[in-house]
CSV table of C-alpha atoms and ligand atoms in Angstrom, one decimal:
chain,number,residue,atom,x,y,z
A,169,UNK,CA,23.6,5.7,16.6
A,170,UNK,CA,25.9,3.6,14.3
A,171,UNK,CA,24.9,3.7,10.9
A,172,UNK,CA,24.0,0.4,9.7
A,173,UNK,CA,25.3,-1.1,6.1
A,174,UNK,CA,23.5,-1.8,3.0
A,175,UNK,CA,22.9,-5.5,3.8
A,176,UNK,CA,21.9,-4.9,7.9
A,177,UNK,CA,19.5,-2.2,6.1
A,178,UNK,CA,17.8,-4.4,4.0
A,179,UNK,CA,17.3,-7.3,6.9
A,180,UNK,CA,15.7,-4.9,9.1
A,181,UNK,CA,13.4,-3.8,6.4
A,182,UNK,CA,12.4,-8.0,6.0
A,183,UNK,CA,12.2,-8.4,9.6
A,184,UNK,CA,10.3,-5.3,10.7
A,185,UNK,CA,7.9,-4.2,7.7
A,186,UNK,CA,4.9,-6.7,6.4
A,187,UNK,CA,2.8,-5.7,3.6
A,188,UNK,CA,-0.5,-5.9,5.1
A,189,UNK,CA,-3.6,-5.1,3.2
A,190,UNK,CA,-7.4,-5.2,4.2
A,191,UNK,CA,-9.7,-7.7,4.1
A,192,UNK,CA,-13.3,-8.6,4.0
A,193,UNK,CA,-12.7,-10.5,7.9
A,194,UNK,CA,-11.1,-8.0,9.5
A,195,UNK,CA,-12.9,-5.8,12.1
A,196,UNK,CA,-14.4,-2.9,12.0
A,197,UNK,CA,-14.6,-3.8,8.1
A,198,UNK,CA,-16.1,-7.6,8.3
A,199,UNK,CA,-19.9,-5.8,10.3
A,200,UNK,CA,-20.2,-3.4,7.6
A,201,UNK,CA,-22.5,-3.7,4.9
A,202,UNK,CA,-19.9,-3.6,2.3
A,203,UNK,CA,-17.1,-5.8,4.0
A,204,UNK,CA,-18.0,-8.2,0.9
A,205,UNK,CA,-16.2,-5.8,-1.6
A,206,UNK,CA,-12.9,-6.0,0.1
A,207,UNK,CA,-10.4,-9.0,-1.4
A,208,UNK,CA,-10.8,-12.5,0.8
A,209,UNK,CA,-7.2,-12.8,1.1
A,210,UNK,CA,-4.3,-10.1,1.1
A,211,UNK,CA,-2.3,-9.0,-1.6
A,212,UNK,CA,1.0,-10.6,-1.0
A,213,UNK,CA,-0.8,-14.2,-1.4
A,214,UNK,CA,-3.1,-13.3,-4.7
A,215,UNK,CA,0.2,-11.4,-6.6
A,216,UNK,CA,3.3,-13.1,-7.7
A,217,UNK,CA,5.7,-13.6,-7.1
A,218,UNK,CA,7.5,-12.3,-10.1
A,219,UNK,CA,11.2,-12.6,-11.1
A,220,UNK,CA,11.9,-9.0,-12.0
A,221,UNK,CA,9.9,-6.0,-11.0
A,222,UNK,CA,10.1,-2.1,-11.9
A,223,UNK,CA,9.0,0.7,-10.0
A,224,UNK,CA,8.4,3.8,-12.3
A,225,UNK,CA,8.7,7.1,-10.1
A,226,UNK,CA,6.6,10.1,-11.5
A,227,UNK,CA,9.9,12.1,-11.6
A,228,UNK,CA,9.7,14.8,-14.4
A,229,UNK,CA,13.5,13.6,-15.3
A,230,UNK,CA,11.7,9.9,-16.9
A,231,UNK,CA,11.2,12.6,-19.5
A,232,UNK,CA,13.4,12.0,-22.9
A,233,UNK,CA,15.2,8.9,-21.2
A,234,UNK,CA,14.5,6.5,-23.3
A,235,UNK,CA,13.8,3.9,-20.8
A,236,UNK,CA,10.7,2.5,-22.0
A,237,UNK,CA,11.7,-0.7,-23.9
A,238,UNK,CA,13.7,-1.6,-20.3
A,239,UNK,CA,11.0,-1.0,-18.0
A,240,UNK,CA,8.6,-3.2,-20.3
A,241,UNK,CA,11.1,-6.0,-20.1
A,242,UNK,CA,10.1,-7.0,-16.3
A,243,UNK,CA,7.7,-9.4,-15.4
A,244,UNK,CA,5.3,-7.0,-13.1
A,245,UNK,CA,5.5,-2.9,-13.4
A,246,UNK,CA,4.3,-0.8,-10.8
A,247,UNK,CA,3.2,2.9,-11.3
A,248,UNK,CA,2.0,6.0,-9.4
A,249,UNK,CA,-1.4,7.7,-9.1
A,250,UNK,CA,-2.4,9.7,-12.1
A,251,UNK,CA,0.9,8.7,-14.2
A,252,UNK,CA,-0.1,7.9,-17.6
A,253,UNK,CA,1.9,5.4,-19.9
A,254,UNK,CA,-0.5,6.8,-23.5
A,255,UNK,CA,2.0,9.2,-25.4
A,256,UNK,CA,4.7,8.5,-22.9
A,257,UNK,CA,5.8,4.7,-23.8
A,258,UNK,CA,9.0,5.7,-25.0
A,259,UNK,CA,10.3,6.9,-21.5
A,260,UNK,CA,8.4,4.7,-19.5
A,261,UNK,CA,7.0,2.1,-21.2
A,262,UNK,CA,2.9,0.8,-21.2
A,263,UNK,CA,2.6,-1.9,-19.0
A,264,UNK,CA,0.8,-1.2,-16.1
A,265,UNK,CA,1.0,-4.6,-13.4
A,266,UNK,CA,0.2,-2.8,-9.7
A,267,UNK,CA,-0.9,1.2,-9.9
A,268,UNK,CA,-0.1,2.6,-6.2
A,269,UNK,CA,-3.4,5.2,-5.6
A,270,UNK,CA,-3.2,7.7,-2.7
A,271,UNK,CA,-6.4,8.4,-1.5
A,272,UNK,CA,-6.1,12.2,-2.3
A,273,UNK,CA,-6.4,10.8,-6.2
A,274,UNK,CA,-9.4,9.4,-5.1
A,275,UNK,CA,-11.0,11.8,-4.5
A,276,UNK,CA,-10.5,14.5,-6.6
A,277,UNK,CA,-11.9,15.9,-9.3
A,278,UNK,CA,-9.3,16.6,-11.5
A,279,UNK,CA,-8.2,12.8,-11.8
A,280,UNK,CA,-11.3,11.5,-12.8
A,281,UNK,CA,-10.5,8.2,-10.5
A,282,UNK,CA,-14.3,6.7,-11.5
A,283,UNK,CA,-14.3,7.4,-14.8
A,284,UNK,CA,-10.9,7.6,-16.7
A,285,UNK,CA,-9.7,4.2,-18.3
A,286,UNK,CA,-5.9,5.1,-16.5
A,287,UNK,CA,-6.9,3.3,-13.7
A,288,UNK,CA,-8.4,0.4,-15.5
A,289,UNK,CA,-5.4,-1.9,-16.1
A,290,UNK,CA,-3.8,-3.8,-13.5
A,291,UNK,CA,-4.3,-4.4,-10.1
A,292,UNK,CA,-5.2,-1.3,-7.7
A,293,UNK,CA,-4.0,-0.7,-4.7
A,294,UNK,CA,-5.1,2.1,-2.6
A,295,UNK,CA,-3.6,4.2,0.9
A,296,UNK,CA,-4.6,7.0,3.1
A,297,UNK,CA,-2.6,8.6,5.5
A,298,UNK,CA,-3.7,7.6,8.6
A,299,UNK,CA,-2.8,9.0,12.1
A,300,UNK,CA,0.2,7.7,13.9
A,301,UNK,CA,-0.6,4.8,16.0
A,302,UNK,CA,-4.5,4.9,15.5
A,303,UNK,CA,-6.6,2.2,15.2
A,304,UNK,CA,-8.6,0.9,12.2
A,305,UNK,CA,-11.5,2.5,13.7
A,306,UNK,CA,-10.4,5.8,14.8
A,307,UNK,CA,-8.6,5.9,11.2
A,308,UNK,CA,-12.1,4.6,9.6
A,309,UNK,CA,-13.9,7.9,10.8
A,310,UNK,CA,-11.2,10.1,10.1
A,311,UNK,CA,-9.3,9.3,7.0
A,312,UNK,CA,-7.7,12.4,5.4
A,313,UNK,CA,-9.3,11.6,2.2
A,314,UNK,CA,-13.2,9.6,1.6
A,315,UNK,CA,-11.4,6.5,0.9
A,316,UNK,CA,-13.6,3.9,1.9
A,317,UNK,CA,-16.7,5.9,0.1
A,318,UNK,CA,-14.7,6.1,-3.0
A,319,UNK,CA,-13.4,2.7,-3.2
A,320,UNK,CA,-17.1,1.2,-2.8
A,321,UNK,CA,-18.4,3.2,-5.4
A,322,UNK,CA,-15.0,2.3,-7.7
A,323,UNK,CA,-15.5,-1.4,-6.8
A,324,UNK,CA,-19.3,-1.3,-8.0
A,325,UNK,CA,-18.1,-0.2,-11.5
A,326,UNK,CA,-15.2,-2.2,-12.0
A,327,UNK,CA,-16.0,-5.6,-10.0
A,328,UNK,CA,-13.8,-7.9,-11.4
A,329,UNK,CA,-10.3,-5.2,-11.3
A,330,UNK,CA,-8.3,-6.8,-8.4
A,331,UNK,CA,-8.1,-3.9,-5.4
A,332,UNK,CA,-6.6,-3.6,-2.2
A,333,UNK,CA,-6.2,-1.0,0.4
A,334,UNK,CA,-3.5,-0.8,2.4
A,335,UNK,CA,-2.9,-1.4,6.2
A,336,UNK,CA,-1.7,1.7,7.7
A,337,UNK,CA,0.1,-0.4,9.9
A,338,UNK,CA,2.7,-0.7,6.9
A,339,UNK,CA,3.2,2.8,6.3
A,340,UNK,CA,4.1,3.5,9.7
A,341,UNK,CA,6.3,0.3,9.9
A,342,UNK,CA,8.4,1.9,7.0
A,343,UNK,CA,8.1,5.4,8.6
A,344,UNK,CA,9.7,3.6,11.6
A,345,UNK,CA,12.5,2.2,9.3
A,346,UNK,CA,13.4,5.6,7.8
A,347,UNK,CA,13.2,7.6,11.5
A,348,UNK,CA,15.3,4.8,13.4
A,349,UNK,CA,18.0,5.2,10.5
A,350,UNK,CA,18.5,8.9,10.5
A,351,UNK,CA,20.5,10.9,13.3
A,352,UNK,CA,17.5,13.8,13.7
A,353,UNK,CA,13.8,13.7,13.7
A,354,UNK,CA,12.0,13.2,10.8
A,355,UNK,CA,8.3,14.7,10.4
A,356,UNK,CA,5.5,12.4,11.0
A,357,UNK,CA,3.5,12.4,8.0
A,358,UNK,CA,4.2,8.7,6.3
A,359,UNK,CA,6.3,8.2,3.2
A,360,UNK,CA,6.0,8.7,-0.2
A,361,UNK,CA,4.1,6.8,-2.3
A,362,UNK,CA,7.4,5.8,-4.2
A,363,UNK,CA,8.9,4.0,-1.3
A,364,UNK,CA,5.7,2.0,-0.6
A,365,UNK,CA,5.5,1.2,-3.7
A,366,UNK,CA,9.6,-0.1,-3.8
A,367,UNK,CA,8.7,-2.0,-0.5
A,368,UNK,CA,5.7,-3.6,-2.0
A,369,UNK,CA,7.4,-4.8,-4.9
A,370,UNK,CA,10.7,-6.2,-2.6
A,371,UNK,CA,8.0,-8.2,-1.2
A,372,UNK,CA,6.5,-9.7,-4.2
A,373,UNK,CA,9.8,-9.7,-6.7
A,374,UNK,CA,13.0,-11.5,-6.8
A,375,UNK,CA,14.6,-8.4,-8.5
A,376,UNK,CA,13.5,-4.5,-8.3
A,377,UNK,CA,14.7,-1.6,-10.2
A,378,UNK,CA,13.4,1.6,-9.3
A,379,UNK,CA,13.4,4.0,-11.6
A,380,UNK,CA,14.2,7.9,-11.1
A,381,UNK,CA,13.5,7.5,-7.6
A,382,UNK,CA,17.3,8.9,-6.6
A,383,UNK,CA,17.8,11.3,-9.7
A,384,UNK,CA,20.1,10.4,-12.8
A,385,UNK,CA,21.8,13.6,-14.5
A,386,UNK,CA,18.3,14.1,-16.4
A,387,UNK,CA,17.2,15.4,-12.7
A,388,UNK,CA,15.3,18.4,-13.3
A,389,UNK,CA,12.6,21.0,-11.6
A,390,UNK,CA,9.9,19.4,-13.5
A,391,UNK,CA,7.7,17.6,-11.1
A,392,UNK,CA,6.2,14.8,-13.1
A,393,UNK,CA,6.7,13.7,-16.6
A,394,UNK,CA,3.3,13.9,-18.0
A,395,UNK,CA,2.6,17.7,-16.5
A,396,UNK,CA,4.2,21.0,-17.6
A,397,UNK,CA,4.6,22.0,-13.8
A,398,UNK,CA,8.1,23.3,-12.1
A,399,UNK,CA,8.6,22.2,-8.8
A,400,UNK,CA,11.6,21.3,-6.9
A,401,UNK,CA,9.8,20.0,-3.5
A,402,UNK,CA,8.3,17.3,-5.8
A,403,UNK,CA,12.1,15.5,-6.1
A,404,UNK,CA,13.1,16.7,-2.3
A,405,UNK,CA,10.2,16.3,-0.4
A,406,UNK,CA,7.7,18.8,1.9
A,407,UNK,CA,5.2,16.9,2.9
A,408,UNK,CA,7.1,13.3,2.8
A,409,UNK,CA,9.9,12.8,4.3
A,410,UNK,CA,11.3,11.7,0.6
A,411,UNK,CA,15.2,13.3,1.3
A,412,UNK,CA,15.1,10.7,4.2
A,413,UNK,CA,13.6,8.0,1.9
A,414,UNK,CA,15.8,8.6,-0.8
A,415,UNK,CA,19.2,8.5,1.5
A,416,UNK,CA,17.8,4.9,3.0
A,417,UNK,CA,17.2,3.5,-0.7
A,418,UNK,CA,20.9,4.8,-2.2
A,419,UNK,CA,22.2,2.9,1.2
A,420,UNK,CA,20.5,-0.4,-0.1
A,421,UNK,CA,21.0,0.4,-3.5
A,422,UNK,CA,23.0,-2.8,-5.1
A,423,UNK,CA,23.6,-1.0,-8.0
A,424,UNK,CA,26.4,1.1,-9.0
A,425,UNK,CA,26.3,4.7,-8.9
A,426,UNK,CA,27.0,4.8,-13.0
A,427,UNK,CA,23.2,3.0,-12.9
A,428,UNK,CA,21.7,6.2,-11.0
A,429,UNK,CA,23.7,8.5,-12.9
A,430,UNK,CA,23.0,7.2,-16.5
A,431,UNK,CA,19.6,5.6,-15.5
A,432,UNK,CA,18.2,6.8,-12.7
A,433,UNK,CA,17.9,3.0,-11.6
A,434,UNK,CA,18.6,1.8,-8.6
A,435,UNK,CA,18.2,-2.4,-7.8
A,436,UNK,CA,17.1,-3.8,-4.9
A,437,UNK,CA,16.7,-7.3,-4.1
A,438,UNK,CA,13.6,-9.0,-3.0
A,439,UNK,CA,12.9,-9.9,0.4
A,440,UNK,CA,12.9,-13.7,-0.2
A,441,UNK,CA,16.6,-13.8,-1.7
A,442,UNK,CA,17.8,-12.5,1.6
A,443,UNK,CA,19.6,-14.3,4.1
A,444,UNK,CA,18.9,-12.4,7.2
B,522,NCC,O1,3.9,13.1,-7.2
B,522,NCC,P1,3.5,11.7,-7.0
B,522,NCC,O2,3.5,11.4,-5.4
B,522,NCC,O3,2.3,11.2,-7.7
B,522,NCC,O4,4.8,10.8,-7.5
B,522,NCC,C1,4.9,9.4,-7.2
B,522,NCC,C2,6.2,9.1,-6.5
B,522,NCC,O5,7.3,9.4,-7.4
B,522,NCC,C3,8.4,9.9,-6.7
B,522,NCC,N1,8.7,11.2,-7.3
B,522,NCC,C4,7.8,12.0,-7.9
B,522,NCC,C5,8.2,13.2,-8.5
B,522,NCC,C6,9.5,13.6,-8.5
B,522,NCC,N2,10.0,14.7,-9.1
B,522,NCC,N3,10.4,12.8,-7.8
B,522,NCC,C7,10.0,11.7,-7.2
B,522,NCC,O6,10.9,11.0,-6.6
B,522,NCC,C8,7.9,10.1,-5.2
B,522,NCC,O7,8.4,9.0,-4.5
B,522,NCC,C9,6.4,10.0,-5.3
B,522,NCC,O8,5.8,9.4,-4.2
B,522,NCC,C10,2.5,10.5,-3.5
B,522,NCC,O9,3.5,10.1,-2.9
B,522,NCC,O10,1.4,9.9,-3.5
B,522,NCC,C11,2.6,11.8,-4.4
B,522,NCC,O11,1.3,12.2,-4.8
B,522,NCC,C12,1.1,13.6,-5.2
B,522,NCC,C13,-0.3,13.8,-5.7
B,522,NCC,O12,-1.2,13.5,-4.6
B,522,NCC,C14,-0.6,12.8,-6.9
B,522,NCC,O13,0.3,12.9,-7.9
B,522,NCC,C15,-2.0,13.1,-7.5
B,522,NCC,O14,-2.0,14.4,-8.0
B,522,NCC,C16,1.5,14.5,-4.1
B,522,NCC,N4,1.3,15.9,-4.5
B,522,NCC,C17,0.5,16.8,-3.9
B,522,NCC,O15,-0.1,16.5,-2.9
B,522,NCC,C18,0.4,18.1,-4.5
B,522,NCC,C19,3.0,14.3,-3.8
B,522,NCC,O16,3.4,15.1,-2.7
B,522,NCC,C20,3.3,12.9,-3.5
């Protein structure tokens, strides 16, 4: 399979992925009782578009880079799960536009998803792994985390927070991307949260920088920047196929490799600035 360039990359990432979130019309959601507390229209058409987006990984080496003041100069910010800014704004800054939720932080305990104020800026938006190929209403009865009970009750407390779950039609569509671009097969479990998250924003933004998603020479065993918690599968992957993920974004990386190195920042352009 001939390996495609940077700008053939991006193109088929435009043509083949759509950021597709749930609404209140779509079946089997619209005859359930709570249909109502799913957005009217889809992300994509309530956010944006911005100018210039950043995409803060969790990556334990944002720790001592400084990068704060840089990531709070972009129009929209997107952030991770549990990842707090409070006591960490001089690496990574404290605005908070889009906060990218996987279901599994929904639903545990230990992140307090109904009750801490982390979650309360910005605009949520919310995925579960879903099976390969299912439908919306096999996935509905089996979701690998109580998504749909934990966004109702999330939704009841905090009704006026913009919230979205997405499609798992658009995870899969990016798993697609990353599997038809690599030479051996990749395990089916759907990416990252950070390369949703990069995808979401190329959709929305003109500009994204992503930050500490492909390591800079800060790139250390520490999982996450806010947790005293070694673990090297956190930067390569286990689960998510996140070494496959990374290779695709350093091929559409726009950047130079001084910007990875010194930065961890890679920049991608937004969908609508491509001429495919
Ligand atoms: O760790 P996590 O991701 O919340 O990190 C967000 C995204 O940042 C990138 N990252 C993170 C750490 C690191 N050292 N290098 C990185 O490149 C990744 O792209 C990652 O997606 C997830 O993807 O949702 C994930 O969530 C955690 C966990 O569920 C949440 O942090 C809540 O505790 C997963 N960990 C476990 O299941 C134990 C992780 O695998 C993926």
């Amino acid at each position: 399979r001939p390996k495609l360039s940077g700008p053939k990359l991006l193109c088929q990432m435009k043509e083949n992925v759509e950021v597709e979130t749930l609404t209140s019309d779509l079946q089997p959601f619209s005859s359930l009782p709570w249909a109502s507390q799913l957005p009217m229209s889809q992300l994509t058409s309530d956010l944006g578009p911005y100018r210039t987006c950043a995409v803060v990984s969790s990556a334990g080496s944002l720790r001592y880079s400084g990068l704060g003041k840089e990531i709070d100069s972009h129009d929209a910010v997107l952030r991770f799960n549990a990842a707090p800014t409070t006591g960490f704004e001089k690496d990574v800054g404290s605005k908070t536009t889009i906060r990218l939720i996987n279901s599994q932080v929904m639903a545990s305990d230990d992140h307090r998803f109904l009750s801490s104020s982390l979650y309360s800026s910005g605009a949520l938006v919310a995925w579960d792994p879903a099976p390969f190929s299912a439908d919306l209403s096999q996935w509905y009865n089996r979701t690998d985390y109580p998504i749909f009970t934990q966004y109702q009750r999330y939704r009841r407390l905090h009704p006026m927070q913009p919230f979205y779950i997405l499609h798992p039609r658009f995870e899969w569509q990016v798993w697609q991307r990353i599997q038809d671009n690599m030479a051996e097969p990749i395990q089916r479990n759907p990416p990252s949260s950070g390369l949703l998250g990069t995808i979401l924003m190329m959709s929305l933004c003109e500009v994204v920088h992503v930050y500490e998603f492909l390591p800079s020479r800060r790139k250390t065993e520490l999982c996450h920047y806010y947790q005293r918690f070694y673990d090297a599968a956190c930067t390569l992957g286990a689960y998510h196929p996140l070494l496959y993920e990374k290779n695709l974004v350093k091929r559409m990386n726009q950047g130079s490799d001084h910007d990875i190195y010194t930065h961890g920042r890679v920049s991608l352009p937004g969908f609508r600035q491509l001429n495919c």
